[in-house]
Every structure is written in C-alpha cells, then in structure tokens.
XYZ file of C-alpha atoms in Angstrom:
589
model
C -92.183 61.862 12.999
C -89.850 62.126 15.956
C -86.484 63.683 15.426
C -83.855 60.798 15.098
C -80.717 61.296 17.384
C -77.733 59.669 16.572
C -76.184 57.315 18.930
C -72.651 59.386 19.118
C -74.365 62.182 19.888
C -77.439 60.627 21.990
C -75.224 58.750 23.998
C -72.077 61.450 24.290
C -70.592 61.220 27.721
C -71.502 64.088 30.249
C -69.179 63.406 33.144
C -65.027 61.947 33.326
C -66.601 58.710 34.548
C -68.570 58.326 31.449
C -65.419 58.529 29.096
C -64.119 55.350 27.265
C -60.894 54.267 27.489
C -59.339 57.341 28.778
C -58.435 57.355 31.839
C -55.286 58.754 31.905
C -56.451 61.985 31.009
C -59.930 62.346 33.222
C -57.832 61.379 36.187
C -55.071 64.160 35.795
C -57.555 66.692 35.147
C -59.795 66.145 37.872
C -56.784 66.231 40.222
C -55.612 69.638 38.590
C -59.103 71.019 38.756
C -59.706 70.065 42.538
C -55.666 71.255 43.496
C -56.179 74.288 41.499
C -53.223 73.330 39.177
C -54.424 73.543 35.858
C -52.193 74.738 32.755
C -53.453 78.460 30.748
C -53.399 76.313 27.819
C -54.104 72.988 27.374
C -53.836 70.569 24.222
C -55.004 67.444 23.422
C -54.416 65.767 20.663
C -54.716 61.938 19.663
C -56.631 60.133 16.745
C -60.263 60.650 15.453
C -63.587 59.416 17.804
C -61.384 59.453 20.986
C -62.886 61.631 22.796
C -60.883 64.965 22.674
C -63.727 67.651 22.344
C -65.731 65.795 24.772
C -63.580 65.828 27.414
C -62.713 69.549 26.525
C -66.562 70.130 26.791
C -66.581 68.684 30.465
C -63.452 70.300 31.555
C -64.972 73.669 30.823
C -67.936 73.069 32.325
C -66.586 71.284 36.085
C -63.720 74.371 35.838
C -66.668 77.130 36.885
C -68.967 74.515 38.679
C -65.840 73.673 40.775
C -65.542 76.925 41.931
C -68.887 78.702 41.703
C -71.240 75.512 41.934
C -73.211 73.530 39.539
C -76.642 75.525 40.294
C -75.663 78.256 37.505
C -75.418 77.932 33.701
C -72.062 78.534 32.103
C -72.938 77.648 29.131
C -72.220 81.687 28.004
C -68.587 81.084 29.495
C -68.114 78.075 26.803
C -66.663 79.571 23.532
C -66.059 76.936 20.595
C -63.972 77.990 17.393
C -63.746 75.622 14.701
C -60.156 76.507 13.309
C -61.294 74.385 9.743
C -63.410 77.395 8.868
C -61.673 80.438 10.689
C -57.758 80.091 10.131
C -56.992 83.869 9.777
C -55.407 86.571 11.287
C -58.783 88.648 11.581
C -60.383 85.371 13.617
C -57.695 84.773 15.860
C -57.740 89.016 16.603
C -61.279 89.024 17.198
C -61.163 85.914 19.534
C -58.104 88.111 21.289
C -60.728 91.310 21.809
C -62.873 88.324 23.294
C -60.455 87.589 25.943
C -60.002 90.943 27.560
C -63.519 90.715 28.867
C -64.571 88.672 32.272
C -67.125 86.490 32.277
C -70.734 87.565 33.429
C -71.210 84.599 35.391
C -68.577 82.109 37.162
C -64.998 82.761 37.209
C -63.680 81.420 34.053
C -64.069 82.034 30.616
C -63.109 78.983 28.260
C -62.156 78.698 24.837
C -62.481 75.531 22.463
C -60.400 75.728 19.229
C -61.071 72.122 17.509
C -58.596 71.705 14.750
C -56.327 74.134 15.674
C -53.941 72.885 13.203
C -55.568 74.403 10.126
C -54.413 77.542 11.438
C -52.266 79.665 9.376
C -48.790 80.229 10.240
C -49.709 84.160 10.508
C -52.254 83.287 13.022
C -50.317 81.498 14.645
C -47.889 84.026 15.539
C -50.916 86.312 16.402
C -51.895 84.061 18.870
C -48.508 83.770 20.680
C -48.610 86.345 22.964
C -52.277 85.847 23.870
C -51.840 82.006 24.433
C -48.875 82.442 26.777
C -49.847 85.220 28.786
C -53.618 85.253 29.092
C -55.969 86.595 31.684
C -56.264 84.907 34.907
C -59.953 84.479 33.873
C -59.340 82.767 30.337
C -58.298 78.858 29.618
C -57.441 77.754 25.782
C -58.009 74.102 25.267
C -56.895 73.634 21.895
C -57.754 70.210 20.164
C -56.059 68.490 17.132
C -55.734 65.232 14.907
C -52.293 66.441 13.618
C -49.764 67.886 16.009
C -46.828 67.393 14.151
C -48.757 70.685 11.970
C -48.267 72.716 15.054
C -45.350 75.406 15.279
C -43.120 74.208 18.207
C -43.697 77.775 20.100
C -47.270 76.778 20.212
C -46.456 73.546 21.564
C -43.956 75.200 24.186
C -46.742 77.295 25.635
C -49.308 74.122 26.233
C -49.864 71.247 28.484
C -49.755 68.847 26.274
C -52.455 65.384 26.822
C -52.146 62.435 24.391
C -55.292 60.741 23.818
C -54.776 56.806 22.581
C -56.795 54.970 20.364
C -59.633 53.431 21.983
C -59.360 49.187 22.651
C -61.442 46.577 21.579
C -63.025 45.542 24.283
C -64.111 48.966 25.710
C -65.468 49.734 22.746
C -67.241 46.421 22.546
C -68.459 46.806 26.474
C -69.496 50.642 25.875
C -71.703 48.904 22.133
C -73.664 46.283 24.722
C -74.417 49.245 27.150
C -75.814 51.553 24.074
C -77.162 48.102 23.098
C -78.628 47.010 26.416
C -80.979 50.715 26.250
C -81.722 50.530 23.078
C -83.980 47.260 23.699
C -81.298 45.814 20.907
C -80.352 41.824 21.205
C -76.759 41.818 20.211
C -74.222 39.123 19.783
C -70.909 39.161 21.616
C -68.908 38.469 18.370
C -71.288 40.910 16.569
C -70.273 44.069 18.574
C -66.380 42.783 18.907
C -66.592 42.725 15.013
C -67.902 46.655 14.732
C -65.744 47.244 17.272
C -62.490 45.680 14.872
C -63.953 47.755 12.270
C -63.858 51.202 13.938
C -59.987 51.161 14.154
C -60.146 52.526 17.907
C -62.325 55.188 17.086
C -65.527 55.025 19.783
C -67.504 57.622 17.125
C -67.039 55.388 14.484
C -68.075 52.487 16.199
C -71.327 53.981 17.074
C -71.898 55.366 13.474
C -71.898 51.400 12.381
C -73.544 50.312 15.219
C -76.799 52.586 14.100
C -75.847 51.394 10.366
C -76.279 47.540 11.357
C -79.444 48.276 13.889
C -81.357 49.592 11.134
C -80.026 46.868 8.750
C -81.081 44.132 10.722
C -83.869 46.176 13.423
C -83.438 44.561 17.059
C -81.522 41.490 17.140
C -77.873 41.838 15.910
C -75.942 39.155 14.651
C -72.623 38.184 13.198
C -73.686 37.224 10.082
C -75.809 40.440 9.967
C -72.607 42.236 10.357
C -70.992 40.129 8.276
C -73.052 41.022 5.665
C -73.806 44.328 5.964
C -69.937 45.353 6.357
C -68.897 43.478 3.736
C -66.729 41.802 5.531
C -64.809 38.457 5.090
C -65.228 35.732 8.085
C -63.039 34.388 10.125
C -64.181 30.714 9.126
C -62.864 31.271 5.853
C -59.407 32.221 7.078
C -59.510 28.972 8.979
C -60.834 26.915 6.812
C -57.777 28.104 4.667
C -55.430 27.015 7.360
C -57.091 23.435 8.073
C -56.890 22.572 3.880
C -52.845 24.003 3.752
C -52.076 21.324 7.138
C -54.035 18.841 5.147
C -52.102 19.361 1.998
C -55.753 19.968 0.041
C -54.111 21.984 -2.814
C -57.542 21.774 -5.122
C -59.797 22.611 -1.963
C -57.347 26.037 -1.336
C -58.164 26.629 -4.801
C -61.922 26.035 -5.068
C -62.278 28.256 -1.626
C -60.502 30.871 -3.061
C -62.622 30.847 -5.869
C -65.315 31.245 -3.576
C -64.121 34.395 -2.029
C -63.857 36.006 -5.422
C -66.962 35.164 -6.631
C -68.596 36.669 -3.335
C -66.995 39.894 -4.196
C -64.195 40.169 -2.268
C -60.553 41.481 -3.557
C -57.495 38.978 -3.106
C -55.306 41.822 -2.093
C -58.052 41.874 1.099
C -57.745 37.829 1.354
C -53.753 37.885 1.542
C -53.660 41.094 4.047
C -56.703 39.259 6.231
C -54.517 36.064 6.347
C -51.636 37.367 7.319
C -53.449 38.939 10.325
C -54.784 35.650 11.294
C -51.315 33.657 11.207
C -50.135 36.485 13.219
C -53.233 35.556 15.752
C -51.792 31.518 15.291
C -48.402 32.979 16.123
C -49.099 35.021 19.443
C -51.555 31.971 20.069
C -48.983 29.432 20.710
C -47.973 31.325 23.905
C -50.587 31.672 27.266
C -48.707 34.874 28.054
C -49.245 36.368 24.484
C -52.613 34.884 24.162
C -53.950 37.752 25.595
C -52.998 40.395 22.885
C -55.774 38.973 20.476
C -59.252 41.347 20.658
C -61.750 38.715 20.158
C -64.044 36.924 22.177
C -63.178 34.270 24.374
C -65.157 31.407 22.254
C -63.094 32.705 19.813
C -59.888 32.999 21.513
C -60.170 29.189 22.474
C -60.602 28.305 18.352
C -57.579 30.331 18.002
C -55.506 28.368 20.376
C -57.028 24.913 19.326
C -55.800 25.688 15.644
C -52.030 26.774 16.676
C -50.967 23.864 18.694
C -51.719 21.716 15.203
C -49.592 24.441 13.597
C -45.740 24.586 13.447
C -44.034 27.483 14.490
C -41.664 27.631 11.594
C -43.848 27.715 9.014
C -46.224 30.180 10.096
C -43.021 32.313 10.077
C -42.114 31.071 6.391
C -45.574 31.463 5.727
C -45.640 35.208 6.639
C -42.902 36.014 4.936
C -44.395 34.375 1.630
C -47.726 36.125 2.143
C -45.477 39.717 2.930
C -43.774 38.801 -0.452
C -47.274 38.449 -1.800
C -48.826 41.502 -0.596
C -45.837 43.506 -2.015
C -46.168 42.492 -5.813
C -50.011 42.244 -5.641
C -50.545 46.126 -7.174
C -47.458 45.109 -9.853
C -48.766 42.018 -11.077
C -50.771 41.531 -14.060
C -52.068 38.224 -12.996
C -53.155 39.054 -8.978
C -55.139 35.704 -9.167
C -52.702 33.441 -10.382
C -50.414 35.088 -7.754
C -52.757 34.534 -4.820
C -53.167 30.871 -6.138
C -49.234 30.223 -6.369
C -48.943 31.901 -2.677
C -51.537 29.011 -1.517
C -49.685 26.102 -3.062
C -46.275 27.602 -1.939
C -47.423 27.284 1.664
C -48.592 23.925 1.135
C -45.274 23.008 -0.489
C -43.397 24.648 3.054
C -44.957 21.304 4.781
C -44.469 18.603 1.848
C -40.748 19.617 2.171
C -40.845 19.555 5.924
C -41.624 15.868 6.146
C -39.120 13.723 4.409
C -36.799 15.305 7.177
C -37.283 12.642 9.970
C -37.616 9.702 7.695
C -33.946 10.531 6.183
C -32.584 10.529 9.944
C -34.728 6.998 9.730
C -32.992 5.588 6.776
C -29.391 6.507 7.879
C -29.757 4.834 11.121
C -31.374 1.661 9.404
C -28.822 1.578 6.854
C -25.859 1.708 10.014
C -28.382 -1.203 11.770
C -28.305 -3.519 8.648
C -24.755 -2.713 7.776
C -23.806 -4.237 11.118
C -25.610 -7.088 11.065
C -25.010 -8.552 7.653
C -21.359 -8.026 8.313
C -19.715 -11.708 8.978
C -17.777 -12.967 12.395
C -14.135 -12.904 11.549
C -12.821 -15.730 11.414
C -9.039 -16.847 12.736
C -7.506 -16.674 9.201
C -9.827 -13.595 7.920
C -8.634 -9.766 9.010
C -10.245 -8.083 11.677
C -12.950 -6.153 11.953
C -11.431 -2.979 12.004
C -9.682 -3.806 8.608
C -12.809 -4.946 7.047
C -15.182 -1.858 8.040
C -12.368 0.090 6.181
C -13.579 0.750 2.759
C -11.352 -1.491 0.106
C -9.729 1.810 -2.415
C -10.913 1.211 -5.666
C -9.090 2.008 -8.848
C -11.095 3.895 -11.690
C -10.060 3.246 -15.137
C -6.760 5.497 -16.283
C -7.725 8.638 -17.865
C -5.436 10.558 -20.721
C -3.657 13.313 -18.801
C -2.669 16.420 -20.873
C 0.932 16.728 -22.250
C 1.760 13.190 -20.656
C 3.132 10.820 -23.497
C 2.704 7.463 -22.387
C -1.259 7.260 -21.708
C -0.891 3.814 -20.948
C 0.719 4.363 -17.543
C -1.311 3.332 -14.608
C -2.996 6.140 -12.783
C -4.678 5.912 -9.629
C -7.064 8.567 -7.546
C -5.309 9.443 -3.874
C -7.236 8.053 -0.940
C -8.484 11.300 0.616
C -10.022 12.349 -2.912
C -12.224 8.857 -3.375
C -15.764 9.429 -3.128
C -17.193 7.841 0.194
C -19.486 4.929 -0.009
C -22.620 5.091 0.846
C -23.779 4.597 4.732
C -20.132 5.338 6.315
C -18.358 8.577 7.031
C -15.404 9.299 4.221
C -11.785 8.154 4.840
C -9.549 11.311 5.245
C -6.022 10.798 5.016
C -3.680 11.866 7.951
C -0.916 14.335 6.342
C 1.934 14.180 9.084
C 2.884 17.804 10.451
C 6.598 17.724 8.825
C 4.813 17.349 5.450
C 1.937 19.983 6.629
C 4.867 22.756 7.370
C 6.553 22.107 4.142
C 3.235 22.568 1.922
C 2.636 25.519 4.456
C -1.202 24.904 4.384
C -3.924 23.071 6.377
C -5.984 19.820 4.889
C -9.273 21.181 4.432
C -12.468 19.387 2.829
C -13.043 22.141 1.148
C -9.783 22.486 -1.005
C -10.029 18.608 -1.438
C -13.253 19.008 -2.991
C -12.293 22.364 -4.891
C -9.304 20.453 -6.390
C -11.206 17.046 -7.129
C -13.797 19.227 -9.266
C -10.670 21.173 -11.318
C -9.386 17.759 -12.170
C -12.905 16.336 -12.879
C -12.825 19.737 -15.654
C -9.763 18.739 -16.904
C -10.804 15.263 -18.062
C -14.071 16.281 -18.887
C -12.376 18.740 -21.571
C -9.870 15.682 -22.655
C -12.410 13.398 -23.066
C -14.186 15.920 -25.074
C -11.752 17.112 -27.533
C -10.572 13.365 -27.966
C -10.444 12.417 -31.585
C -11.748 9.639 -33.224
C -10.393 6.931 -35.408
C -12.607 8.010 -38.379
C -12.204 11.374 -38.477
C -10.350 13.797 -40.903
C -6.405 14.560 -40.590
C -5.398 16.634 -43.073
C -2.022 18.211 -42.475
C -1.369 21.741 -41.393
C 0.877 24.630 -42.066
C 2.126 27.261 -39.632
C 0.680 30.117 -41.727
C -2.552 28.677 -41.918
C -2.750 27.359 -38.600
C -1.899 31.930 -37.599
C -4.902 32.546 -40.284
C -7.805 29.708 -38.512
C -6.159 31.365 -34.987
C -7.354 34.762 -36.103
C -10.268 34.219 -37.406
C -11.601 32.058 -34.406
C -10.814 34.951 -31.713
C -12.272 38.108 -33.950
C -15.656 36.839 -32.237
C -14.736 37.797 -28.545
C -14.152 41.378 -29.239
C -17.246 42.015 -27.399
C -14.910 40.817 -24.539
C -12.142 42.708 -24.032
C -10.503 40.643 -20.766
C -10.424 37.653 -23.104
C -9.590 39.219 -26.688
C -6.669 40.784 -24.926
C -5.196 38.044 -24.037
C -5.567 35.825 -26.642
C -4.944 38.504 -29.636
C -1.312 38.949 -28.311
C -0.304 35.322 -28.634
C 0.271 32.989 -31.591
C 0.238 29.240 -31.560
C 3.420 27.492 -32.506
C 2.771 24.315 -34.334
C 4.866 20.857 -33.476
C 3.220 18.348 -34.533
C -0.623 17.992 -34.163
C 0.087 20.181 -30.716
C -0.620 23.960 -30.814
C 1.915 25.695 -28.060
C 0.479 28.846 -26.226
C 2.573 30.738 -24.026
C 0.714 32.227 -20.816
C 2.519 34.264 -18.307
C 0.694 33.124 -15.400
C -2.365 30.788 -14.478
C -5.311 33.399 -14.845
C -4.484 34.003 -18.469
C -4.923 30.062 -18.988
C -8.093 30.180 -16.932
C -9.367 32.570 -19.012
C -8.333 30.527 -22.192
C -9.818 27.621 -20.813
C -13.273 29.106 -20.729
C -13.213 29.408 -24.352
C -10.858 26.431 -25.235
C -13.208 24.345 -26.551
C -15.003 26.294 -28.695
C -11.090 27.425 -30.259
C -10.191 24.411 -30.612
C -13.808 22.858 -32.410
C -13.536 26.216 -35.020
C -10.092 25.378 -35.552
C -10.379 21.772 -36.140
C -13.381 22.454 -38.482
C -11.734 24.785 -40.989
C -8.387 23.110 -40.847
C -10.204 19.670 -41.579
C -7.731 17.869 -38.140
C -10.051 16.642 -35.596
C -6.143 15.885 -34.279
C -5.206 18.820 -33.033
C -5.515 19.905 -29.669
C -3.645 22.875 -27.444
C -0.869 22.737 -24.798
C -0.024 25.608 -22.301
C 3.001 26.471 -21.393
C 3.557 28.767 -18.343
C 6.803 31.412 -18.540
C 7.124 33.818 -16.436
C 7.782 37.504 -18.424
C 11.153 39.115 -17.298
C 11.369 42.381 -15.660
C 13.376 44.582 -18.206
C 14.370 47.893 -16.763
C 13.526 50.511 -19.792
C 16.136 52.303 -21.321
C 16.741 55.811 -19.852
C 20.174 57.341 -21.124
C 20.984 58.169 -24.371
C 24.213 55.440 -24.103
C 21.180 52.317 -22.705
C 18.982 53.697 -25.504
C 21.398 53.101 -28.043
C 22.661 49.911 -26.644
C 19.242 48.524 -26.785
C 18.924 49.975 -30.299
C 22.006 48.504 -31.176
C 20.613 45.239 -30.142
C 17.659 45.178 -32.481
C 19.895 46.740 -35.260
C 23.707 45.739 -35.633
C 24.030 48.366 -38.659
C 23.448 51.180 -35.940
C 27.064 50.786 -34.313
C 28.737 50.228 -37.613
C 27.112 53.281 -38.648
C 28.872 54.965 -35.315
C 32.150 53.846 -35.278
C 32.385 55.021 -38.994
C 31.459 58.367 -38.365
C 33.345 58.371 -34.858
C 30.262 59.857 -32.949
C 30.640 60.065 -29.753
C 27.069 59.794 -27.440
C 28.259 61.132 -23.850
C-alpha cells in the first residue's frame, strides 16, 4: 500500500509566493534578504497553522541560495530545535558550542527553535549573550504561540514579525486549489464551512479537509460537512428568525425540540444565534456587508432576511440572548431557559406594535372630538369657553382634626385629573404669589402632593368607624397599657421603636394626642398607624378612637455648667433644695 501523505504536509508551501494570507511578512523578508538587511535574530510569533515554521524553513533556505546560489544543498546549514523537549541549560550550551563553527557549505548557518517559549528562565539567560552577539555566519529564528512567556531581554534582542490569523476566504481559495488536484468535487459553501471551522488556522483546515474527503470520497458537500462536523446549519438559525417575525411561539418550540433531539447542546444553539443576528446586524449596511465570511449566495440570504428585520430588536434581542448565554452553566433548567429566551424575543415584537395604533387612536379621538362638538350659537358661550373642561366637584371627604365634616370641600383646578383626549388645565400662579411661596409650579410636586392627600383619605376612610360597632369607654391608664403593648412588636426596628417608645398618648375624648417634634417622626408613625390604631381599638373594645398629631417644636435648653446653673436647675425640679440652703446659710460661689 502506498504511503499516505497528509495534505498539510503534502501540500506545505516551498516558496513566499506559496504562503497564505501572509503577506506582510514574505514581502519584508524578501526585501531584507535581497538589501542584505536582515536582523541576527528574528521572531515570529502569531497563532497555531499560520505558517510560522514554514516561512522560517524558506527563509533559511533563500538566505544561502541568495548568496551562494540554489545549485548546492544547505540542507546541513538548517538546524531545528524543538524547545518543548530541550528547555535546559545543557541544550541551549550545546547549541552555543554549535555556533562557533562555520558552515561547510554556503555562508550562513541557521537555527530554528520552534516553541521557544518552553524555555526555562535559566536558559534563557544562557542564551543572552549568544542571541545578541552572534557570529556573522549564524541567524536565530525563534518561533512561538505565546510571546507574552518570553523574558523582555529576549524580546529586546529580536526582530520581532506578527503572524495574523489566516481569513476565510484564503483559506477557502487555498481548500479548492488542494481540492482542484486532488480530482475532489467540492462545494463552495462546503469548503467556506471547514474553513469557519478551522478558526484561521490553514493546518487545521487541511486536517478536516482530509477528515471530510475520506468521509464522503470525491464529491464534497455541505451536508456532508454538515454531518460529519457535527455541525448545526445555518437554515435552522433562519428558520428561527422567520417563526420569531411571524410570532410562531409553538413552531420556535417544536424546532428547538428538534435541535435537541439531533444531539446538539442549547448552550451551542444560543451562542450560534447570537452570531447570526450579529450577521442580520452588519447586514443592514452595504458598507458592513462585507465583514460576513460566507459565500455570496449566502451573503444575499443574509441581506434578504435583515431588511424584514428591525434594527432595535435585533439589539434587544442580543442582549436577551447575552443574558441567556451567561446563566446557561447556572441554571438547573437550561431547556426551559432556552425556551423562555425564544418567547421573550417574540414578546420584543408583540409589544412593538400597539405603538402606532395608540398615535392612531389619539388623533381619532382629537378628529371626533371636533366634529361632534356643536356651532355656538348667539346666546351659547364660545368656543373657547366650551373646549375648557367644566371643574367638577367630588364628593367632600372627612379631613383629619377638622370638626365640622359637613363643610363643602372642593379639589383646586391644577390638581383635577384631565379628561380624557385633551391636554390637562394647569393653573397660572402669578409671579408676586410665585416669590412669596419661593418655589416654581412643577407637575411633579402637583402630582407628589395630590398622591400624599390621596394617602391621607385613604387612611381616614379606613379607620372610619361604623355605626354598629363597639364603644366601650376608656381610661388614661389603660389606654398607656394597649399603647405599650402594641409597639413592643417593632423592636426589631429600632428607627421606629425609638420614636414611638418615648411618647405617650394623651386621651380627650375618643382622640389620642401624640406629640412629634417634626414631620419625619409623623412619617414614620404613619407607616405603622394603622396597624396601632386596629391593635388598639381591638383590645380596648372602641372602634372610635382614632390618633391626632400634633407638631411642637423641642426648645434648645443650654445644659447647666456652673455649680450656681446646676443648682438653679435643681432647685427647679426640687423646691426643698433652697430651703434646705438658706437654712444652713451655704454659700455655692
């Protein structure tokens, strides 16, 4: 049986010109070989499959052919290390004995460390001197995956070349040349798929190119890739799309349940469509339509799909799939998740669309409004009156610590709530009022005080007895006990238990008098007043009673200091204390 030659290695590029998607680098040193400007040292360094040793392997060999000819073999000039397996001092001292010796043949001898990283700092430092001041017959092209492993004084000695990651499309053009010798049929979206799958590594993309050749022998297809990759398609991810626009919420289910049961992960579903609403998104422009790596047929479905699309909620869509792809290792249910991330971007549009039909309704609703309203007549108002919204009195409501409930109370003007259809009234507050309030109208306060008084008769109308129940009368000291015992259950709160434990109601009447010093102690009692009062009421057996605040501000008493103020205020408390002095004539200076 013939010996079977891989394609990276059958197909490994002998010259600069035969080097993928590198041309950066094959230019410069071609330049520096033909001026006679290359670098001692040279290191390149870039991402797996790339090309690094390759191009170090052509570099050595056009260095002597440049300057000797290409009639001689230099292959004895060529030294490879592989620093992986010979990272000591002893390896890097017997490549150093190497170096003092010219080359038989040709004028330069060069040396390949691959993986010069896995060096150890000690041989690193052996290397220094070597590295920066070699003989003029002796090049170091070091090669590495890792740079940032590399001591900075290695670095400093170096020419440094950055290798990229390959592209899509040269990989897929270099996969239909291998292809096109091979006697292998191959589908454009076949090799662009391999080539999506090899993650800019050309090595790679050969490895699966041989992988899917013998899979399928020689005609290559999508669905053979597909297949053999284990891959999910694009149609799915679109199909997903087309049933979210159409609001299908049972068809997102049942395709989902599809993709499961063909063995693929949800995590991989969620991660895949975020990548393809990030193709919708960079689809919706003809200057970013370019950055998607896909075939042209493709390119075209791509664009077709985004201009049915909405830009906003392929953003709010991305962010709900980011969410998802967070909390997908954390969750205990990762199906159910997935699901609820399907309906939740179907809900995005369903909450979209009632937007222009509410701009619809206000407009129809001004339209009717003006013409069901009547022609004035001579002896009716004028239009301008009538389009004025008539005020409208509500009902009078109890208001706290006011005795005559039966006086007539009315809602100001600018605190009515508009009618439907027509902008609200706001009352003009002349500027002589507006400097002696010393504040602005705002909407905002109106509002803020509207809902405090809608609290207050909310509470009234609340703790508003009834004809039928109990009113047994009270006492003072049992009133003090039912106080105590209804605040012992907010010593879990100390802001609240300290202000209520230092007060005691005064009874007068069926009204219980607290005394606040300012108005945050009696918002903090009103948080809890009802609940007070309905424990109160309950063990005292008077659905009657009810509280009333008054506000006094506490005096500022200086605190005794000298011995004559500290008696004085003694004195105060206790009469008996001066008596006591002026019998004994005791003198306190």
């Amino acid at each position: 049986m013939e010996n079977y030659i891989v394609s990276a290695r059958k197909y490994r590029p002998q010259a600069f010109e035969e080097v993928v998607g590198q041309q950066h680098i094959t230019r410069t040193l071609e330049t520096a070989i033909k001026s006679n400007h290359l670098a001692q040292a040279l290191l390149f360094c870039g991402p797996r499959g790339v090309g690094k040793t390759t191009c170090a392997r052509i570099l050595a060999r056009l260095i002597n052919e440049e300057t000797t000819g290409p009639d001689q073999d230099y292959s004895l000039n060529i030294f490879e290390l592989d620093a992986a397996s010979n990272n000591s001092v002893d390896d890097i001292r017997h490549l150093i004995d190497q170096v003092r010796f010219a080359p038989q043949v040709g004028q330069y001898k060069v040396y390949i460390i691959d993986e010069v990283h896995m060096l150890s700092a000690s041989a690193f430092n052996a290397f220094l001197k070597t590295l920066e001041e070699p003989p003029k017959h002796a090049i170091f092209i070091l090669a590495t995956t890792e740079k940032h492993k590399i001591i900075p004084t290695i670095l400093s000695r170096c020419q440094i070349f950055d290798f990229k990651r390959i592209t899509v499309d040269d990989i897929a053009q270099h996969l239909a040349m291998v292809a096109e010798k091979e006697g292998i049929k191959a589908e454009s979206e076949a090799l662009h798929m391999i080539a999506q799958k090899a993650d800019g590594a050309l090595r790679d993309s050969l490895s699966i190119f041989d992988r899917i050749a013998s899979f399928s022998g020689n005609e290559i297809t999508y669905q053979d890739v597909i297949e053999n990759l284990n891959i999910l398609d694009y149609d799915f991810y679109f199909k997903t799309v087309d049933k979210v626009l159409e609001g299908d919420v049972q068809g997102l289910l049942l395709l989902f349940d599809e993709i499961l049961s063909r063995g693929f992960d949800g995590h991989l579903y969620i991660n895949g469509l975020s990548s393809h609403l990030r193709d919708l998104l960079v689809s919706k422009d003809q200057a970013t339509l370019r950055l998607l790596e896909v075939t042209d047929s493709l390119r075209e479905r791509y664009r077709k799909q985004s201009e049915t699309t909405d830009l906003r909620w392929i953003i709010d869509a991305l962010k709900i799939l980011n969410d998802a792809d967070v909390r997908y290792k954390g969750s205990n249910h990762p199906r159910l998740m997935v699901e609820l991330t399907l309906v939740q971007m179907v809900d995005l549009l369903v909450e979209e669309k009632p937007l222009p039909e509410k701009k619809k309704s206000e407009s129809s609703v001004k339209k009717e409004n003006k013409e069901s309203s009547p022609d004035p007549s001579p002896q009716e108002p004028s239009t301008k009156e009538i389009a004025q919204p008539a005020p409208v009195e509500p009902p009078a409501t109890p208001i706290q610590n006011t005795p005559s409930p039966s006086s007539d109370t009315t809602i100001p003007e600018d605190k009515k709530e508009p009618k439907e259809g027509k902008p609200p009234k706001i009352q003009e507050v002349p500027q002589d009022a507006q400097r002696v309030v010393g504040k602005r109208i705002s909407l905002s306060r109106l509002k803020k005080e509207k809902e405090e008084e809608k609290k207050k008769e909310d509470v009234i109308e609340s703790t508003a007895p009834r004809s039928d129940q109990p009113r047994d009368p009270v006492s003072p000291e049992n009133l003090l006990k039912a106080w105590k015992d209804s605040i012992m259950g907010y010593k879990d709160r100390p802001t609240i238990y300290n202000v209520l434990s230092v007060r005691e109601p005064l009874l007068e009447g069926d009204q219980m008098v607290l005394v606040m010093e300012n108005q945050t102690q009696e918002a903090y009692f009103n948080e809890e007043r009802q609940s007070i009062l309905t424990r109160i009421r309950k063990e005292l057996n008077n659905y009657y009673l009810d509280f009333q605040i008054h506000i006094e501000r506490h005096k500022d008493l200086s605190k005794p200091y000298t011995p004559q103020e500290k008696f004085a205020h003694m004195s105060e408390r206790n009469p008996l204390l001066k008596k006591l002095k002026d019998d004994l004539e005791l003198d306190l200076e």
